[in-house]
Structure formats: structure tokens, C-alpha cells
mmCIF file of C-alpha atoms in Angstrom:
data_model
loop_
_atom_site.group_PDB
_atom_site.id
_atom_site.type_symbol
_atom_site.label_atom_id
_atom_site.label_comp_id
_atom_site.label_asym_id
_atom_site.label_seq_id
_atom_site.Cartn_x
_atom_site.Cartn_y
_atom_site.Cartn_z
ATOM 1 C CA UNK A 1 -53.769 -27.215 -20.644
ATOM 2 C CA UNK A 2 -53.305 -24.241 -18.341
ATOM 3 C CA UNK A 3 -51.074 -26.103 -16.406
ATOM 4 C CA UNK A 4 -49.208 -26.885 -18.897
ATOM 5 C CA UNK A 5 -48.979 -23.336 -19.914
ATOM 6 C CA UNK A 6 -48.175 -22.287 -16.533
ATOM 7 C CA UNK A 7 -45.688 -24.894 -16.373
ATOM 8 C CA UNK A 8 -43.869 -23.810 -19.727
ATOM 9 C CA UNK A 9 -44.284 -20.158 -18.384
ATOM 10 C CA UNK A 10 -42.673 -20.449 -15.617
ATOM 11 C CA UNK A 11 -40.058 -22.999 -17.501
ATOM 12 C CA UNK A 12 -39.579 -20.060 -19.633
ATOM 13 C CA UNK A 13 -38.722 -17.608 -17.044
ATOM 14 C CA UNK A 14 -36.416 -19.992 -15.325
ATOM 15 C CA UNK A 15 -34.587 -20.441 -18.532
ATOM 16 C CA UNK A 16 -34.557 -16.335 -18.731
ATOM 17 C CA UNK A 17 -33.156 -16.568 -15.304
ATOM 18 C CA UNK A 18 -30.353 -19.095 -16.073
ATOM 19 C CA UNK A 19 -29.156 -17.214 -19.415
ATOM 20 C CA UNK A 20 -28.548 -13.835 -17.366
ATOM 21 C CA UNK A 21 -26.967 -15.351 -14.556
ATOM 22 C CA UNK A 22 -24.560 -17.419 -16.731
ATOM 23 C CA UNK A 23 -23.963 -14.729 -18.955
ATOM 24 C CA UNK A 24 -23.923 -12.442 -15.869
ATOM 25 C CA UNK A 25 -20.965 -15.178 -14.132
ATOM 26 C CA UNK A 26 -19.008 -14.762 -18.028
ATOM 27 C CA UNK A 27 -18.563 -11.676 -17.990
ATOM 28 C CA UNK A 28 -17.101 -11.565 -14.079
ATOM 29 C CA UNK A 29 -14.627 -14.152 -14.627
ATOM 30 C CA UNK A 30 -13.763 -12.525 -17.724
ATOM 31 C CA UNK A 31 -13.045 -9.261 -15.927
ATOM 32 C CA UNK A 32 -11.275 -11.474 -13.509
ATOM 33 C CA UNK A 33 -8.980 -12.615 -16.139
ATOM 34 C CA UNK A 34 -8.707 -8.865 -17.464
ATOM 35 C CA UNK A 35 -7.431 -7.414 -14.100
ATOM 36 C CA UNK A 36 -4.942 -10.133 -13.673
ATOM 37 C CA UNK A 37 -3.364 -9.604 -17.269
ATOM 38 C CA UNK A 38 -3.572 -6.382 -17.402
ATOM 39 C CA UNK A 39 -3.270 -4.468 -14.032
ATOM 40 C CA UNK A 40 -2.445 -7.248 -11.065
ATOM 41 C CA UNK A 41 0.755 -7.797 -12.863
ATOM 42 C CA UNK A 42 2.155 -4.220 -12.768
ATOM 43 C CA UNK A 43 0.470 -3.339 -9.112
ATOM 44 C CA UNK A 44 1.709 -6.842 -7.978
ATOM 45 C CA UNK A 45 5.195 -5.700 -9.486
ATOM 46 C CA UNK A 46 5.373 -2.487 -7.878
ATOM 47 C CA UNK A 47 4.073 -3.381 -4.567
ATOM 48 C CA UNK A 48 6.874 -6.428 -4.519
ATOM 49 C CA UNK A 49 9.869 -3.384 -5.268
ATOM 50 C CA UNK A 50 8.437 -1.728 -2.504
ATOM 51 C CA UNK A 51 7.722 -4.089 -0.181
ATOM 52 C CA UNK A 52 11.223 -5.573 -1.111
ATOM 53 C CA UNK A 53 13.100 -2.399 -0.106
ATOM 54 C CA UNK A 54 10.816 -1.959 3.336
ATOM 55 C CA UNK A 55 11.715 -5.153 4.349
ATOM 56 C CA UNK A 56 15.629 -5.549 3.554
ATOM 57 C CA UNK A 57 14.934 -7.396 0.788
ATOM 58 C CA UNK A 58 14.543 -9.898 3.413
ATOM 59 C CA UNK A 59 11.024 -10.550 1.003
ATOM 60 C CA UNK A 60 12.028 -10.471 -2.651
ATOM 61 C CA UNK A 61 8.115 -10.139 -4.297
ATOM 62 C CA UNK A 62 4.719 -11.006 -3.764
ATOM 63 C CA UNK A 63 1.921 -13.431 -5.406
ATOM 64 C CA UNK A 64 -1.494 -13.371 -4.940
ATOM 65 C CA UNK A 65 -4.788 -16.072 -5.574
ATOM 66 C CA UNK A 66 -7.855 -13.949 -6.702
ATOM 67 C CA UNK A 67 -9.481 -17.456 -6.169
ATOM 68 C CA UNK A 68 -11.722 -18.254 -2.908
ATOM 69 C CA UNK A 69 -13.072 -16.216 -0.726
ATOM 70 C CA UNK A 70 -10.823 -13.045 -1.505
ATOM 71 C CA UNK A 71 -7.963 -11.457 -2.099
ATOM 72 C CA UNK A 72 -4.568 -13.882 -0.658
ATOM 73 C CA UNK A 73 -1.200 -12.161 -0.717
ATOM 74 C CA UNK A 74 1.821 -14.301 -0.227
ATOM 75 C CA UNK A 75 5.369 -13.113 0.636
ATOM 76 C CA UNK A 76 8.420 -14.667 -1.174
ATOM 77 C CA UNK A 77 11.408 -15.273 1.039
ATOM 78 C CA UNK A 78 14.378 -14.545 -0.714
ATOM 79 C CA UNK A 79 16.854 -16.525 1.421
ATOM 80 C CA UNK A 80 14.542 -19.762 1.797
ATOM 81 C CA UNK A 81 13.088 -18.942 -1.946
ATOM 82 C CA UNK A 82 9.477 -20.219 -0.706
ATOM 83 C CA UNK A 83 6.517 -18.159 -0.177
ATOM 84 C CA UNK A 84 4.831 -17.767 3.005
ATOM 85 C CA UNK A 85 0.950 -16.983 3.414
ATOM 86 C CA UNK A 86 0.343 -13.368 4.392
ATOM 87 C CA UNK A 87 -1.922 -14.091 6.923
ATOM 88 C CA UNK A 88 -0.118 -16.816 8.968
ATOM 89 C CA UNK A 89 3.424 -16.535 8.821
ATOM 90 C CA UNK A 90 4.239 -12.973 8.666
ATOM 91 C CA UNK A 91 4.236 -10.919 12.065
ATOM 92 C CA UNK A 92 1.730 -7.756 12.412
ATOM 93 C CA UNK A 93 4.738 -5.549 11.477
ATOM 94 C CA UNK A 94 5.602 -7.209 8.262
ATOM 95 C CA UNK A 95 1.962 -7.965 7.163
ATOM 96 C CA UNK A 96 1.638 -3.809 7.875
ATOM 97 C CA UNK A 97 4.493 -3.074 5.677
ATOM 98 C CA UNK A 98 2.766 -5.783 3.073
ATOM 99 C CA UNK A 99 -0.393 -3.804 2.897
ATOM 100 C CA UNK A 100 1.281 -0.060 2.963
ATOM 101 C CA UNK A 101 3.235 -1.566 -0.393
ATOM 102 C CA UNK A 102 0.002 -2.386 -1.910
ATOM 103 C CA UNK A 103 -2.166 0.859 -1.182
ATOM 104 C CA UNK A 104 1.215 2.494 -2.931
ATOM 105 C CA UNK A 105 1.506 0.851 -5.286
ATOM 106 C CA UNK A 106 -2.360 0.828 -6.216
ATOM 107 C CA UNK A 107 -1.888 5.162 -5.962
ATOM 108 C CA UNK A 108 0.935 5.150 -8.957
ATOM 109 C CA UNK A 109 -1.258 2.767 -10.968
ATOM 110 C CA UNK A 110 -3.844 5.236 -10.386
ATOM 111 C CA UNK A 111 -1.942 8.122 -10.978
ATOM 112 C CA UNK A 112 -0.927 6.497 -14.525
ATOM 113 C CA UNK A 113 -4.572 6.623 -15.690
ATOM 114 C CA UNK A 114 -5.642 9.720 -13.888
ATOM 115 C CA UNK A 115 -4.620 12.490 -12.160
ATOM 116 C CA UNK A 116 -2.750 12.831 -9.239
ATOM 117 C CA UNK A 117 -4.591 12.494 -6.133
ATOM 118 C CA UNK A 118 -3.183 13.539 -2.644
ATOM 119 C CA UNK A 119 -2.362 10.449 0.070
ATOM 120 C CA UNK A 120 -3.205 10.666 3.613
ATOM 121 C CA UNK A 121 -1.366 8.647 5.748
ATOM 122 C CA UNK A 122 -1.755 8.399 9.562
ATOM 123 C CA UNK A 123 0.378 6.729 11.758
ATOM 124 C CA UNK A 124 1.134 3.869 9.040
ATOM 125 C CA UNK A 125 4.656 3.154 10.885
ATOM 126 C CA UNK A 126 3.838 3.214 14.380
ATOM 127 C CA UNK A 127 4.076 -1.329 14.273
ATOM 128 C CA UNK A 128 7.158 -0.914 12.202
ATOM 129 C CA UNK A 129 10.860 -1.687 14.403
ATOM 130 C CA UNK A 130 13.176 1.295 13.868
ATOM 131 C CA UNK A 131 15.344 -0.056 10.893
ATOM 132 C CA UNK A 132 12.089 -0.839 8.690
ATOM 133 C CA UNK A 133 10.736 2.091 9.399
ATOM 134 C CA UNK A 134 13.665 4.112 8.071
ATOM 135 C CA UNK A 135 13.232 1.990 5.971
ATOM 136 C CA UNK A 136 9.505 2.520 5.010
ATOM 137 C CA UNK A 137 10.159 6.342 5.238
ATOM 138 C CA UNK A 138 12.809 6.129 2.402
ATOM 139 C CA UNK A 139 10.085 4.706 0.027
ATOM 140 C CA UNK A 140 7.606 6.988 1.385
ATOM 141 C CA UNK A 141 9.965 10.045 0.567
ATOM 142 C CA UNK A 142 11.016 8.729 -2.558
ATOM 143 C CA UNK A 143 7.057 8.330 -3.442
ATOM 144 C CA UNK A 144 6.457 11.618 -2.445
ATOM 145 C CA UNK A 145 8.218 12.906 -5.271
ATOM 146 C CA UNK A 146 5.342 12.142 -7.365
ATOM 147 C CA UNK A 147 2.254 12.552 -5.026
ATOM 148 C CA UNK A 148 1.466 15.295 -2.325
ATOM 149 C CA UNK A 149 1.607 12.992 0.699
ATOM 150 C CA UNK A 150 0.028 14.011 3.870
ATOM 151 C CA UNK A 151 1.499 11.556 6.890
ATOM 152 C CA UNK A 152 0.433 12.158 10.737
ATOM 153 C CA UNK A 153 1.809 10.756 13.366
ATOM 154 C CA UNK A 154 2.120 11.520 17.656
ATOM 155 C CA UNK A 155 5.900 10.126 17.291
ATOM 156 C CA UNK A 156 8.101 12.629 16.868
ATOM 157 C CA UNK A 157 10.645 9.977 15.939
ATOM 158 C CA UNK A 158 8.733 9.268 12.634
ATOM 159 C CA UNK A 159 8.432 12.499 12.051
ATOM 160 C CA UNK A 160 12.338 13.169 12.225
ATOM 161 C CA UNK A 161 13.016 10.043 9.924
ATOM 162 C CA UNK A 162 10.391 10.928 7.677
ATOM 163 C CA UNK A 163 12.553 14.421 6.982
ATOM 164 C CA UNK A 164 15.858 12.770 6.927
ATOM 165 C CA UNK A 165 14.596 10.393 4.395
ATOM 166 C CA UNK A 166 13.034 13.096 2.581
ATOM 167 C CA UNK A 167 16.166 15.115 2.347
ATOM 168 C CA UNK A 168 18.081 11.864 1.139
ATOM 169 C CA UNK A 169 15.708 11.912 -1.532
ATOM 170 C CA UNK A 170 15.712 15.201 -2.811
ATOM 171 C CA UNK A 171 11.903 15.593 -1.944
ATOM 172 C CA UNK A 172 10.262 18.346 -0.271
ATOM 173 C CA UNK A 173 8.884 17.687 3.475
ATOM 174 C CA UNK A 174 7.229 20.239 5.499
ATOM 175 C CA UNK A 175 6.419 19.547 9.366
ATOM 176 C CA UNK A 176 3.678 20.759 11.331
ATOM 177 C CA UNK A 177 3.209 20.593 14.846
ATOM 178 C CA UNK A 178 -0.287 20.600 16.632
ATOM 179 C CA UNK A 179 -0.147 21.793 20.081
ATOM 180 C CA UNK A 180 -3.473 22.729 21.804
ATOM 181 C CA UNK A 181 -5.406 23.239 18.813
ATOM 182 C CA UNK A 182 -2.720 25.581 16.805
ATOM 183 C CA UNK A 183 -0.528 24.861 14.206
ATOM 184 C CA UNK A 184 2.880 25.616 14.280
#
């Protein structure tokens, strides 16, 4: 009898066990389904525009599988109208200017719920050939309209293109320059 008891004791807590982590493995695939319905769509959206104009709308959005082992981004060509995985087919450059779209467009998601928080950037464009980094720096002015944007680079040719853009775009840009410890 008290192994029997033992037994259904320890059947019991098993059971306990089983309830939690079922109810416990609802609920996250339920917030799964939540943050693809209600958020991924609109940061997915916004990081497609942007990556769209960064690239010369060579790329003309973005999909990603929440499934497996994390989050997989793929690019959609727009002149082949297939999409290519993130990871394999896209060079450093482009897969740079993939991930810069998403970290902006997870800020003005962000910044619709809360308030605005400054971005630090640092040398985001440095991998980035000269046209899609003009490029890059256009949506990077045009963002810094809404958000205080911090960007640092050594290249004083980013800097430059980061003003021009800025002054296309109405926004303000201030440069700094750090020379042996002082600011000028």
C-alpha cells in the first residue's frame, strides 16, 4: 500500500508537471501568434520600405519564419520575384543593410507605444558600397526627423553624405569632430 501511494504521489506530481508545462507551451505559441498578427506585420512592413529604398528597390520586401530555431528573414527580389534566404544568398553588405532596416523599423514601432528614445549608431555603413550608402543615409536622415539619432563614424565620407542627405531632407544634422580627446 505505500507503494502504491508513493506511486500515485508521484503520478500526481507528474500530472502537476505536465498541466503547467502544456499550459505553460499554450500560452507561448499563443503569444507567438499575437506578435505575428499584431506587430510582425507592421515592423515586417516598415523594415521592407526601408530596406526597399537602401537597396534600389533592387529587394522589394521581406518575410520571415518565427518557426525553428529562430528568427529567418528572407529578401524578395523584385526583378526575379523569388525570395532569397538572408543568410545564404545575400552578401555581408546587403544582409547589413537587412538588419539596419529592422532595428529601424523596430525604433518607430517603439516610438508608437512609447516615448521617443534616442538611437546610437556607430559605423553602421562602413560595409555599405558608396551608392547604398547614400542611399542608407537618405533613410537615416529622413528617420531622423522623428528620433534624435546619434551616428559615429572614422569616415569622413559618411559623415559628409550623412549631412547632404540630411539637408535633402529638411532634418537637422550637427557634426562633431574628435581630435585628441576634444570636441570640435
Amino acid at each position: 500500500r505505500r507503494q502504491e501511494a508513493a506511486r500515485r504521489e508521484e503520478l500526481e506530481a507528474l500530472a502537476r508537471r505536465w498541466s503547467v508545462l502544456t499550459l505553460a507551451q499554450s500560452f507561448s505559441k499563443q503569444a507567438k501568434r499575437s506578435f505575428e498578427e499584431e506587430r510582425q506585420d507592421r515592423v515586417v512592413r516598415q523594415a521592407g520600405d526601408f530596406f526597399r529604398r537602401m537597396t534600389m528597390e533592387r529587394y522589394r520586401g521581406l518575410l520571415f519564419d518565427l518557426e525553428g530555431k529562430g528568427l529567418k528573414a528572407a529578401a524578395v527580389r523584385a526583378d526575379l520575384g523569388q525570395s532569397l534566404d538572408s543568410e545564404e544568398a545575400l552578401s555581408r553588405g546587403t544582409r547589413e543593410q537587412l538588419y539596419l532596416a529592422l532595428r529601424l523599423a523596430y525604433v518607430r514601432q517603439h516610438n508608437q507605444a512609447r516615448e521617443s528614445l534616442p538611437v546610437i549608431m556607430d559605423d553602421i555603413l562602413v560595409n555599405f558600397d558608396p551608392a547604398r550608402a547614400a542611399l542608407a543615409a537618405s533613410v537615416l536622415a529622413g528617420f531622423a526627423g522623428q528620433n534624435q539619432l546619434f551616428f559615429f563614424t572614422c569616415h569622413p565620407r559618411l559623415a559628409e553624405v550623412l549631412g547632404e542627405r540630411s539637408e535633402t531632407a529638411g532634418t537637422a544634422c550637427s557634426t562633431f569632430k574628435v581630435a585628441n580627446g576634444c570636441i570640435s
